[in-house]
Short mmCIF file of C-alpha atoms and ligand atoms in Angstrom, two decimals:
data_model
loop_
_atom_site.label_atom_id
_atom_site.label_comp_id
_atom_site.label_asym_id
_atom_site.label_seq_id
_atom_site.Cartn_x
_atom_site.Cartn_y
_atom_site.Cartn_z
CA MET A 1 -55.73 -35.91 21.14
CA ALA A 2 -53.25 -33.24 22.08
CA SER A 3 -50.25 -34.99 20.60
CA SER A 4 -51.68 -34.87 17.10
CA ALA A 5 -51.93 -31.01 17.08
CA PRO A 6 -48.63 -30.50 15.14
CA ALA A 7 -49.74 -32.95 12.58
CA THR A 8 -53.13 -31.36 12.18
CA ALA A 9 -51.46 -27.94 11.86
CA CYS A 10 -49.06 -29.23 9.27
CA ILE A 11 -51.85 -30.71 7.06
CA ALA A 12 -53.90 -27.48 7.43
CA ARG A 13 -50.92 -25.48 6.21
CA LEU A 14 -50.25 -27.80 3.23
CA ALA A 15 -53.91 -27.85 2.27
CA ALA A 16 -53.94 -24.07 2.15
CA ASP A 17 -50.80 -23.90 -0.03
CA ARG A 18 -51.46 -22.58 -3.53
CA ARG A 19 -48.98 -25.09 -5.06
CA VAL A 20 -50.80 -27.94 -3.39
CA HIS A 21 -54.00 -26.70 -5.05
CA GLN A 22 -52.21 -26.61 -8.39
CA ALA A 23 -51.02 -30.24 -7.90
CA PHE A 24 -54.60 -31.26 -6.99
CA GLN A 25 -55.78 -29.46 -10.15
CA TRP A 26 -53.26 -31.34 -12.29
CA LEU A 27 -54.53 -34.63 -10.81
CA HIS A 28 -58.15 -33.57 -11.49
CA LEU A 29 -57.47 -32.80 -15.16
CA HIS A 30 -55.15 -35.70 -16.08
CA GLU A 31 -56.99 -38.92 -15.36
CA GLN A 32 -56.65 -39.88 -19.05
CA GLN A 33 -52.91 -39.40 -18.92
CA ILE A 34 -52.70 -41.39 -15.71
CA MET A 35 -54.77 -44.23 -17.21
CA ARG A 36 -52.63 -44.18 -20.39
CA TRP A 37 -49.45 -44.77 -18.27
CA GLN A 38 -51.26 -47.57 -16.50
CA ALA A 39 -52.40 -49.30 -19.67
CA GLU A 40 -48.98 -48.92 -21.26
CA MET A 41 -47.28 -50.46 -18.27
CA VAL A 42 -49.76 -53.30 -17.89
CA ALA A 43 -49.08 -54.23 -21.48
CA ILE A 44 -45.50 -55.11 -20.62
CA ALA A 45 -45.27 -58.57 -19.06
CA ALA A 46 -43.65 -58.62 -15.61
CA PRO A 47 -43.67 -62.22 -14.36
CA PRO A 48 -41.88 -63.09 -11.16
CA PHE A 49 -38.05 -62.76 -11.74
CA GLY A 50 -38.86 -61.26 -15.19
CA GLU A 51 -39.53 -57.54 -14.51
CA GLN A 52 -36.68 -55.95 -16.40
CA ALA A 53 -38.66 -54.68 -19.44
CA ARG A 54 -41.20 -53.03 -17.17
CA ALA A 55 -38.51 -51.59 -14.94
CA GLU A 56 -36.78 -50.06 -17.98
CA TRP A 57 -40.06 -48.55 -19.20
CA LEU A 58 -40.55 -47.02 -15.78
CA CYS A 59 -37.03 -45.49 -15.76
CA VAL A 60 -37.84 -43.71 -19.01
CA ARG A 61 -41.00 -42.27 -17.41
CA PHE A 62 -38.99 -41.17 -14.39
CA ARG A 63 -36.59 -39.38 -16.75
CA ASP A 64 -39.46 -37.79 -18.63
CA LEU A 65 -40.76 -36.43 -15.37
CA ASP A 66 -37.34 -34.91 -14.50
CA LEU A 67 -36.59 -37.14 -11.55
CA GLY A 68 -32.87 -37.34 -10.77
CA GLU A 69 -30.63 -40.33 -11.61
CA PRO A 70 -33.19 -42.78 -12.85
CA HIS A 71 -31.55 -46.24 -12.88
CA LEU A 72 -31.97 -49.95 -12.28
CA ASP A 73 -30.29 -51.16 -9.10
CA GLU A 74 -28.61 -54.55 -8.70
CA ALA A 75 -31.91 -56.19 -7.73
CA GLY A 76 -33.67 -54.80 -10.84
CA ASN A 77 -35.64 -52.06 -9.00
CA ALA A 78 -36.29 -48.83 -11.01
CA VAL A 79 -35.07 -46.02 -8.71
CA ALA A 80 -35.01 -42.27 -9.00
CA THR A 81 -34.73 -39.29 -6.68
CA ARG A 82 -36.43 -35.96 -6.29
CA ARG A 83 -33.90 -33.77 -4.49
CA GLY A 84 -34.93 -31.96 -1.35
CA THR A 85 -33.92 -28.45 -0.36
CA ASP A 86 -32.19 -29.52 2.86
CA ALA A 87 -28.64 -30.92 2.75
CA THR A 88 -29.44 -33.58 5.41
CA SER A 89 -29.20 -37.35 4.83
CA GLU A 90 -32.91 -37.82 5.66
CA ARG A 91 -34.85 -39.45 2.90
CA VAL A 92 -38.42 -40.40 2.32
CA LEU A 93 -39.45 -43.39 0.14
CA ILE A 94 -42.44 -43.89 -2.05
CA SER A 95 -42.69 -47.27 -3.76
CA ALA A 96 -44.96 -49.46 -5.89
CA HIS A 97 -44.19 -52.99 -6.88
CA ILE A 98 -43.90 -53.62 -10.63
CA ASP A 99 -44.11 -57.49 -10.65
CA THR A 100 -47.21 -59.50 -11.23
CA VAL A 101 -48.19 -63.03 -10.10
CA PHE A 102 -48.62 -64.17 -13.71
CA PRO A 103 -46.02 -66.58 -15.15
CA ALA A 104 -44.12 -65.82 -18.28
CA GLY A 105 -46.21 -66.50 -21.37
CA THR A 106 -49.57 -65.33 -19.87
CA PRO A 107 -51.29 -63.13 -22.54
CA VAL A 108 -51.29 -59.61 -21.15
CA GLU A 109 -53.03 -57.45 -23.80
CA PRO A 110 -55.01 -55.05 -21.56
CA ALA A 111 -58.26 -53.57 -22.74
CA LEU A 112 -59.19 -50.01 -21.91
CA ARG A 113 -62.93 -49.09 -22.14
CA GLY A 114 -63.93 -45.78 -20.71
CA SER A 115 -62.60 -45.65 -17.16
CA ARG A 116 -62.12 -49.42 -16.94
CA LEU A 117 -58.89 -51.24 -17.66
CA SER A 118 -58.97 -55.03 -17.87
CA GLY A 119 -56.11 -57.49 -17.91
CA PRO A 120 -53.70 -59.34 -15.62
CA GLY A 121 -52.08 -56.84 -13.23
CA ALA A 122 -54.40 -53.99 -14.19
CA CYS A 123 -55.01 -53.09 -10.61
CA ASP A 124 -52.24 -54.96 -8.75
CA ASN A 125 -50.13 -53.12 -9.33
CA GLY A 126 -50.91 -51.04 -12.33
CA ALA A 127 -52.84 -48.72 -10.01
CA GLY A 128 -49.87 -48.22 -7.65
CA VAL A 129 -47.32 -47.50 -10.30
CA ALA A 130 -49.67 -45.15 -12.20
CA ALA A 131 -50.31 -43.29 -8.94
CA MET A 132 -46.59 -42.88 -8.32
CA LEU A 133 -46.13 -41.31 -11.78
CA ALA A 134 -49.22 -39.12 -11.26
CA LEU A 135 -47.88 -37.74 -7.96
CA THR A 136 -44.49 -37.01 -9.56
CA ALA A 137 -46.11 -35.19 -12.47
CA ALA A 138 -48.42 -33.23 -10.18
CA MET A 139 -45.50 -32.16 -7.89
CA ARG A 140 -43.47 -31.12 -10.92
CA HIS A 141 -46.32 -29.14 -12.44
CA ALA A 142 -46.89 -27.28 -9.14
CA SER A 143 -43.09 -26.83 -8.47
CA LEU A 144 -43.66 -28.35 -5.04
CA GLU A 145 -40.51 -28.61 -2.92
CA THR A 146 -39.71 -30.86 -0.02
CA ALA A 147 -37.01 -30.51 2.58
CA HIS A 148 -35.87 -34.19 2.30
CA ASP A 149 -35.04 -36.13 -0.79
CA VAL A 150 -37.93 -38.31 -1.98
CA ILE A 151 -36.88 -41.58 -3.55
CA PHE A 152 -39.21 -43.18 -6.01
CA ILE A 153 -39.02 -46.93 -6.45
CA GLY A 154 -40.73 -49.25 -8.82
CA ASN A 155 -39.65 -52.46 -7.10
CA VAL A 156 -39.41 -56.07 -8.12
CA GLY A 157 -40.26 -59.18 -6.22
CA GLU A 158 -43.30 -58.34 -4.12
CA GLU A 159 -45.52 -61.25 -5.24
CA GLY A 160 -45.21 -64.85 -4.39
CA GLU A 161 -41.79 -66.25 -4.42
CA GLY A 162 -40.28 -62.84 -5.12
CA ASP A 163 -40.31 -62.80 -1.28
CA LEU A 164 -39.94 -59.01 -1.15
CA ARG A 165 -36.48 -59.23 -2.64
CA GLY A 166 -36.74 -55.79 -4.21
CA MET A 167 -37.38 -54.13 -0.83
CA ARG A 168 -34.95 -56.40 1.00
CA HIS A 169 -32.28 -55.28 -1.42
CA PHE A 170 -33.09 -51.65 -0.87
CA TYR A 171 -32.97 -52.03 2.93
CA ARG A 172 -29.90 -54.22 3.00
CA ASP A 173 -28.03 -51.44 4.86
CA GLY A 174 -30.86 -51.28 7.42
CA GLY A 175 -32.61 -48.26 6.00
CA GLU A 176 -30.46 -45.61 7.66
CA GLY A 177 -31.72 -42.07 7.18
CA ILE A 178 -35.12 -43.20 5.88
CA THR A 179 -37.69 -41.38 7.99
CA ALA A 180 -40.85 -42.67 6.28
CA HIS A 181 -41.86 -45.11 3.49
CA LEU A 182 -45.16 -45.08 1.67
CA VAL A 183 -46.06 -48.14 -0.35
CA LEU A 184 -48.73 -47.81 -3.02
CA ASP A 185 -50.46 -51.11 -3.79
CA GLY A 186 -53.79 -51.82 -5.46
CA ALA A 187 -57.04 -49.78 -5.43
CA GLY A 188 -59.03 -48.07 -2.70
CA ASP A 189 -58.68 -44.80 -0.75
CA GLN A 190 -59.55 -45.74 2.80
CA THR A 191 -57.26 -48.47 3.87
CA ALA A 192 -53.82 -48.24 5.32
CA VAL A 193 -51.85 -51.38 6.08
CA THR A 194 -49.91 -50.50 9.21
CA HIS A 195 -49.46 -54.03 10.67
CA ALA A 196 -47.24 -56.34 8.68
CA LEU A 197 -48.48 -59.93 8.56
CA GLY A 198 -45.71 -62.51 8.90
CA SER A 199 -45.72 -65.44 6.47
CA GLN A 200 -43.58 -68.37 5.74
CA ARG A 201 -43.50 -70.44 2.58
CA TRP A 202 -42.27 -73.96 2.25
CA LEU A 203 -41.46 -76.31 -0.61
CA VAL A 204 -41.92 -79.95 0.27
CA THR A 205 -40.42 -82.55 -2.07
CA VAL A 206 -40.76 -86.29 -1.79
CA ARG A 207 -38.49 -88.49 -3.89
CA GLY A 208 -38.53 -92.20 -4.46
CA PRO A 209 -36.94 -94.85 -6.73
CA GLY A 210 -39.64 -94.57 -9.39
CA GLY A 211 -40.29 -97.45 -11.83
CA HIS A 212 -42.61 -99.07 -14.25
CA ALA A 213 -46.34 -99.02 -13.35
CA TRP A 214 -46.74 -102.75 -13.92
CA THR A 215 -43.33 -104.45 -13.48
CA ASP A 216 -42.27 -102.42 -10.48
CA ALA A 217 -45.71 -102.23 -8.91
CA GLY A 218 -45.55 -101.97 -5.11
CA ARG A 219 -42.69 -99.54 -4.96
CA PRO A 220 -43.45 -96.40 -2.91
CA ASN A 221 -45.23 -93.66 -4.80
CA PRO A 222 -44.16 -90.12 -3.89
CA ILE A 223 -47.43 -88.58 -5.03
CA VAL A 224 -49.33 -90.80 -2.68
CA ILE A 225 -46.93 -90.09 0.16
CA LEU A 226 -47.03 -86.39 -0.37
CA SER A 227 -50.86 -86.51 -0.55
CA ARG A 228 -50.88 -88.25 2.84
CA ALA A 229 -48.64 -85.51 4.28
CA ILE A 230 -50.90 -82.82 2.96
CA GLN A 231 -53.98 -84.60 4.30
CA LYS A 232 -52.37 -84.89 7.79
CA PHE A 233 -51.19 -81.29 7.79
CA SER A 234 -54.64 -80.04 6.69
CA GLU A 235 -56.04 -81.54 9.89
CA VAL A 236 -54.01 -79.25 12.15
CA ALA A 237 -56.28 -77.00 14.10
CA LEU A 238 -55.84 -73.25 13.28
CA PRO A 239 -56.98 -70.60 15.80
CA ASP A 240 -59.28 -67.81 14.73
CA THR A 241 -57.41 -65.56 17.18
CA PRO A 242 -54.63 -64.98 16.51
CA ARG A 243 -55.76 -65.40 12.89
CA THR A 244 -53.69 -68.11 11.31
CA THR A 245 -54.03 -69.60 7.87
CA VAL A 246 -52.58 -72.37 5.78
CA ASN A 247 -52.70 -72.83 2.05
CA VAL A 248 -51.41 -75.62 -0.18
CA GLY A 249 -50.88 -73.48 -3.29
CA THR A 250 -49.35 -75.83 -5.85
CA ILE A 251 -48.68 -79.51 -6.31
CA GLU A 252 -46.68 -81.13 -9.11
CA GLY A 253 -44.76 -84.26 -9.81
CA GLY A 254 -44.68 -87.49 -11.71
CA THR A 255 -43.28 -88.45 -15.14
CA ALA A 256 -46.04 -90.30 -17.05
CA ILE A 257 -49.28 -92.08 -16.44
CA ASN A 258 -47.55 -95.48 -16.66
CA ALA A 259 -44.57 -94.67 -14.45
CA ILE A 260 -44.27 -94.72 -10.71
CA PRO A 261 -43.24 -91.13 -9.97
CA GLU A 262 -39.65 -90.34 -8.88
CA GLN A 263 -40.79 -87.17 -7.18
CA ALA A 264 -43.67 -84.94 -6.08
CA ALA A 265 -43.57 -81.49 -4.66
CA ALA A 266 -46.00 -79.06 -3.05
CA ARG A 267 -45.81 -75.45 -1.90
CA PHE A 268 -47.28 -74.26 1.39
CA ASP A 269 -48.09 -70.73 2.49
CA LEU A 270 -48.50 -70.26 6.26
CA ARG A 271 -49.61 -66.92 7.78
CA SER A 272 -50.33 -65.67 11.19
CA THR A 273 -50.64 -62.40 13.06
CA ASP A 274 -48.61 -64.15 15.75
CA PRO A 275 -45.07 -65.28 14.99
CA GLU A 276 -45.39 -68.21 17.50
CA GLN A 277 -48.17 -69.77 15.45
CA LEU A 278 -45.72 -69.91 12.51
CA VAL A 279 -43.19 -71.79 14.63
CA ARG A 280 -45.90 -74.27 15.64
CA LEU A 281 -47.02 -74.82 12.09
CA GLU A 282 -43.40 -75.29 10.95
CA VAL A 283 -43.11 -78.18 13.51
CA GLU A 284 -46.46 -79.59 12.40
CA LEU A 285 -45.44 -79.50 8.71
CA HIS A 286 -42.20 -81.35 9.41
CA ARG A 287 -44.07 -83.91 11.47
CA ALA A 288 -46.70 -84.55 8.78
CA VAL A 289 -44.07 -85.07 6.09
CA GLU A 290 -41.71 -87.17 8.18
CA ASP A 291 -44.51 -89.41 9.42
CA ALA A 292 -45.76 -90.04 5.87
CA VAL A 293 -42.18 -90.83 4.68
CA LEU A 294 -41.45 -93.10 7.63
CA ALA A 295 -44.68 -95.07 7.16
CA ALA A 296 -43.83 -95.57 3.45
CA ASN A 297 -40.26 -96.78 4.15
CA ARG A 298 -41.40 -99.11 6.92
CA GLY A 299 -43.14 -101.31 4.41
CA GLN A 300 -40.14 -101.54 2.06
CA HIS A 301 -37.44 -104.22 1.87
CA GLU A 302 -34.23 -103.02 3.46
CA ASN A 303 -32.11 -103.22 0.35
CA SER A 304 -34.61 -101.41 -1.94
CA ALA A 305 -34.09 -97.64 -2.42
CA GLY A 306 -36.05 -95.72 0.13
CA VAL A 307 -38.14 -92.59 0.03
CA ARG A 308 -36.62 -89.26 0.95
CA SER A 309 -38.07 -85.90 1.60
CA SER A 310 -36.83 -82.36 1.78
CA ILE A 311 -38.50 -79.33 3.36
CA GLU A 312 -37.12 -76.04 2.09
CA LYS A 313 -38.10 -72.58 3.28
CA ILE A 314 -38.75 -70.55 0.06
CA GLY A 315 -40.26 -67.44 1.66
CA ASP A 316 -40.08 -65.62 4.95
CA ARG A 317 -41.83 -62.29 5.35
CA PRO A 318 -41.06 -60.67 8.66
CA ALA A 319 -43.81 -59.22 10.85
CA GLY A 320 -43.84 -55.72 12.18
CA ARG A 321 -46.10 -52.90 13.28
CA LEU A 322 -46.31 -49.09 12.88
CA PRO A 323 -46.59 -47.68 16.41
CA GLY A 324 -49.96 -45.98 16.87
CA ASP A 325 -48.36 -42.80 18.19
CA SER A 326 -45.74 -42.51 15.42
CA MET A 327 -45.64 -39.26 13.46
CA LEU A 328 -46.52 -41.06 10.23
CA MET A 329 -49.73 -42.46 11.84
CA GLN A 330 -50.56 -38.94 13.19
CA PHE A 331 -50.01 -37.42 9.74
CA LEU A 332 -52.27 -40.08 8.14
CA GLN A 333 -55.03 -39.38 10.69
CA ALA A 334 -54.75 -35.69 10.12
CA VAL A 335 -54.92 -36.13 6.35
CA ASP A 336 -57.95 -38.37 6.64
CA ARG A 337 -59.70 -35.97 8.96
CA HIS A 338 -59.03 -33.19 6.44
CA LEU A 339 -60.35 -35.25 3.50
CA ALA A 340 -63.20 -36.73 5.52
CA ILE A 341 -61.84 -40.26 4.97
CA ARG A 342 -62.50 -42.92 7.57
CA THR A 343 -59.04 -44.47 8.24
CA GLU A 344 -59.05 -48.23 8.21
CA PRO A 345 -55.82 -49.64 9.64
CA ARG A 346 -55.25 -53.18 8.36
CA ILE A 347 -53.01 -56.11 8.65
CA ALA A 348 -51.52 -57.68 5.53
CA SER A 349 -48.29 -58.88 3.98
CA THR A 350 -46.91 -56.12 1.67
CA ASP A 351 -43.60 -54.48 0.77
CA ALA A 352 -44.06 -52.51 4.02
CA ASN A 353 -43.15 -55.69 5.96
CA ILE A 354 -39.47 -54.99 5.38
CA PRO A 355 -39.27 -51.40 6.70
CA LEU A 356 -41.74 -52.23 9.53
CA SER A 357 -39.62 -55.18 10.63
CA LEU A 358 -36.60 -52.80 10.77
CA GLY A 359 -38.40 -50.17 12.74
CA VAL A 360 -38.68 -47.72 9.81
CA PRO A 361 -42.14 -45.99 9.83
CA ALA A 362 -44.05 -47.32 6.82
CA MET A 363 -47.49 -48.16 5.57
CA SER A 364 -49.08 -49.54 2.39
CA LEU A 365 -51.88 -47.37 0.95
CA GLY A 366 -54.42 -47.98 -1.79
CA ALA A 367 -53.87 -45.99 -5.01
CA GLY A 368 -57.49 -45.12 -5.52
CA GLY A 369 -60.29 -46.18 -7.82
CA GLU A 370 -61.72 -49.68 -7.62
CA GLY A 371 -60.43 -53.05 -8.66
CA GLY A 372 -61.38 -56.75 -8.73
CA GLY A 373 -60.42 -60.18 -9.92
CA ILE A 374 -56.99 -59.59 -8.30
CA HIS A 375 -54.46 -62.31 -9.21
CA THR A 376 -56.73 -63.72 -11.95
CA ARG A 377 -56.60 -63.13 -15.67
CA ALA A 378 -60.05 -61.42 -15.34
CA GLU A 379 -58.47 -58.70 -13.25
CA TRP A 380 -59.92 -55.21 -13.76
CA TYR A 381 -59.42 -51.63 -12.56
CA ASP A 382 -61.79 -48.67 -12.68
CA GLY A 383 -60.16 -45.25 -12.32
CA ARG A 384 -63.26 -43.35 -11.20
CA GLY A 385 -62.71 -41.66 -7.89
CA ARG A 386 -58.96 -42.22 -8.06
CA GLU A 387 -58.34 -38.54 -7.33
CA SER A 388 -59.27 -38.70 -3.63
CA ALA A 389 -56.59 -41.33 -2.93
CA LEU A 390 -54.02 -39.41 -4.88
CA ARG A 391 -54.76 -36.24 -2.86
CA ARG A 392 -54.50 -38.33 0.31
CA VAL A 393 -51.08 -39.79 -0.62
CA LEU A 394 -49.77 -36.42 -1.83
CA LEU A 395 -50.68 -34.64 1.34
CA LEU A 396 -49.10 -37.44 3.43
CA LEU A 397 -45.98 -37.43 1.28
CA LEU A 398 -45.49 -33.73 1.63
CA ALA A 399 -46.05 -33.91 5.34
CA VAL A 400 -43.48 -36.61 5.89
CA ALA A 401 -40.97 -35.15 3.41
CA GLY A 402 -41.23 -31.61 4.85
CA GLY A 403 -43.23 -29.98 2.06
ZN1 LIG B 1 -49.73 -55.81 -5.05
#
């Protein structure tokens, strides 16, 4: 492809640069240091909306690595800057989310045996944050310079109901001047998420008068009504193409075994590669809930308190796509050719949804090594082979930042 020639030439030039070799050498020799950072960070709990201790830890690491102005922004993101040599306003971002899916109180003591780190969040996103620190350290060691400023962000709110709030906050001004954004998330060295999967999350609550299990028997039961709504919504047909999925992730409610519940609630996660499917599912969800509530109220006496429901949107991740002919994509392909990596473009919901939805070139990349048991307490990460992904990200970062 003729249009990729400048990208190929740029990567060839970077790969021949003595300082880049020095940075690669640093990465080769410091796997233990990288893993130590990872284990240290994973040992600090970072439940949704409770990331501050971890963000503060990261700020100290940023300072140790001589990044400029390490601080926590209003959203709680840890942010620092590596100044470029050009006095333009162009900036490049590299980010890794610091939050985990695990609620406060989950035991986090990670165990490090050889190259393997076990514990909640060991890979997602211990791997991404450790990679970000490794790249900073390698660039500092090799005195690598870039034309543009590189902003490093350990961001909050990627998982679950965080709803990408860390990234949303950073892009609240629309991302002006940001020419590229690399997100580091999880393990692997071949994938690149370049297509942002849209998702919507809903909280459905059903409320009733409640009462005593024996003396008030016959009053409407919100748990039963919600269950009927879930049953009906589960029967909605989902197309394979465009791939569309539905998950009921949590259900809760009730007061005691001998009380008619006053309320029941469930959370739904709807995803599709096609925004129109999400609109259709939203309508179906409302229909399922309203039908179940209507049917319950129909049987009740007019003067008895009725059943009410509310349907609240608690998450909305916008869709987006990196154009195939964008410079960032061409750089990635040139890097992967150079490193003999088979590029695997993927679709997923990541922090890159925010920049991609705003038209800022972005992708989410694996931070190397291998991981498993993601989002479970048996999560693990193995750092063997991490180096190749770090080289990949470093070359790409230097290319987009004008290294
Ligand atoms: Zn993640």
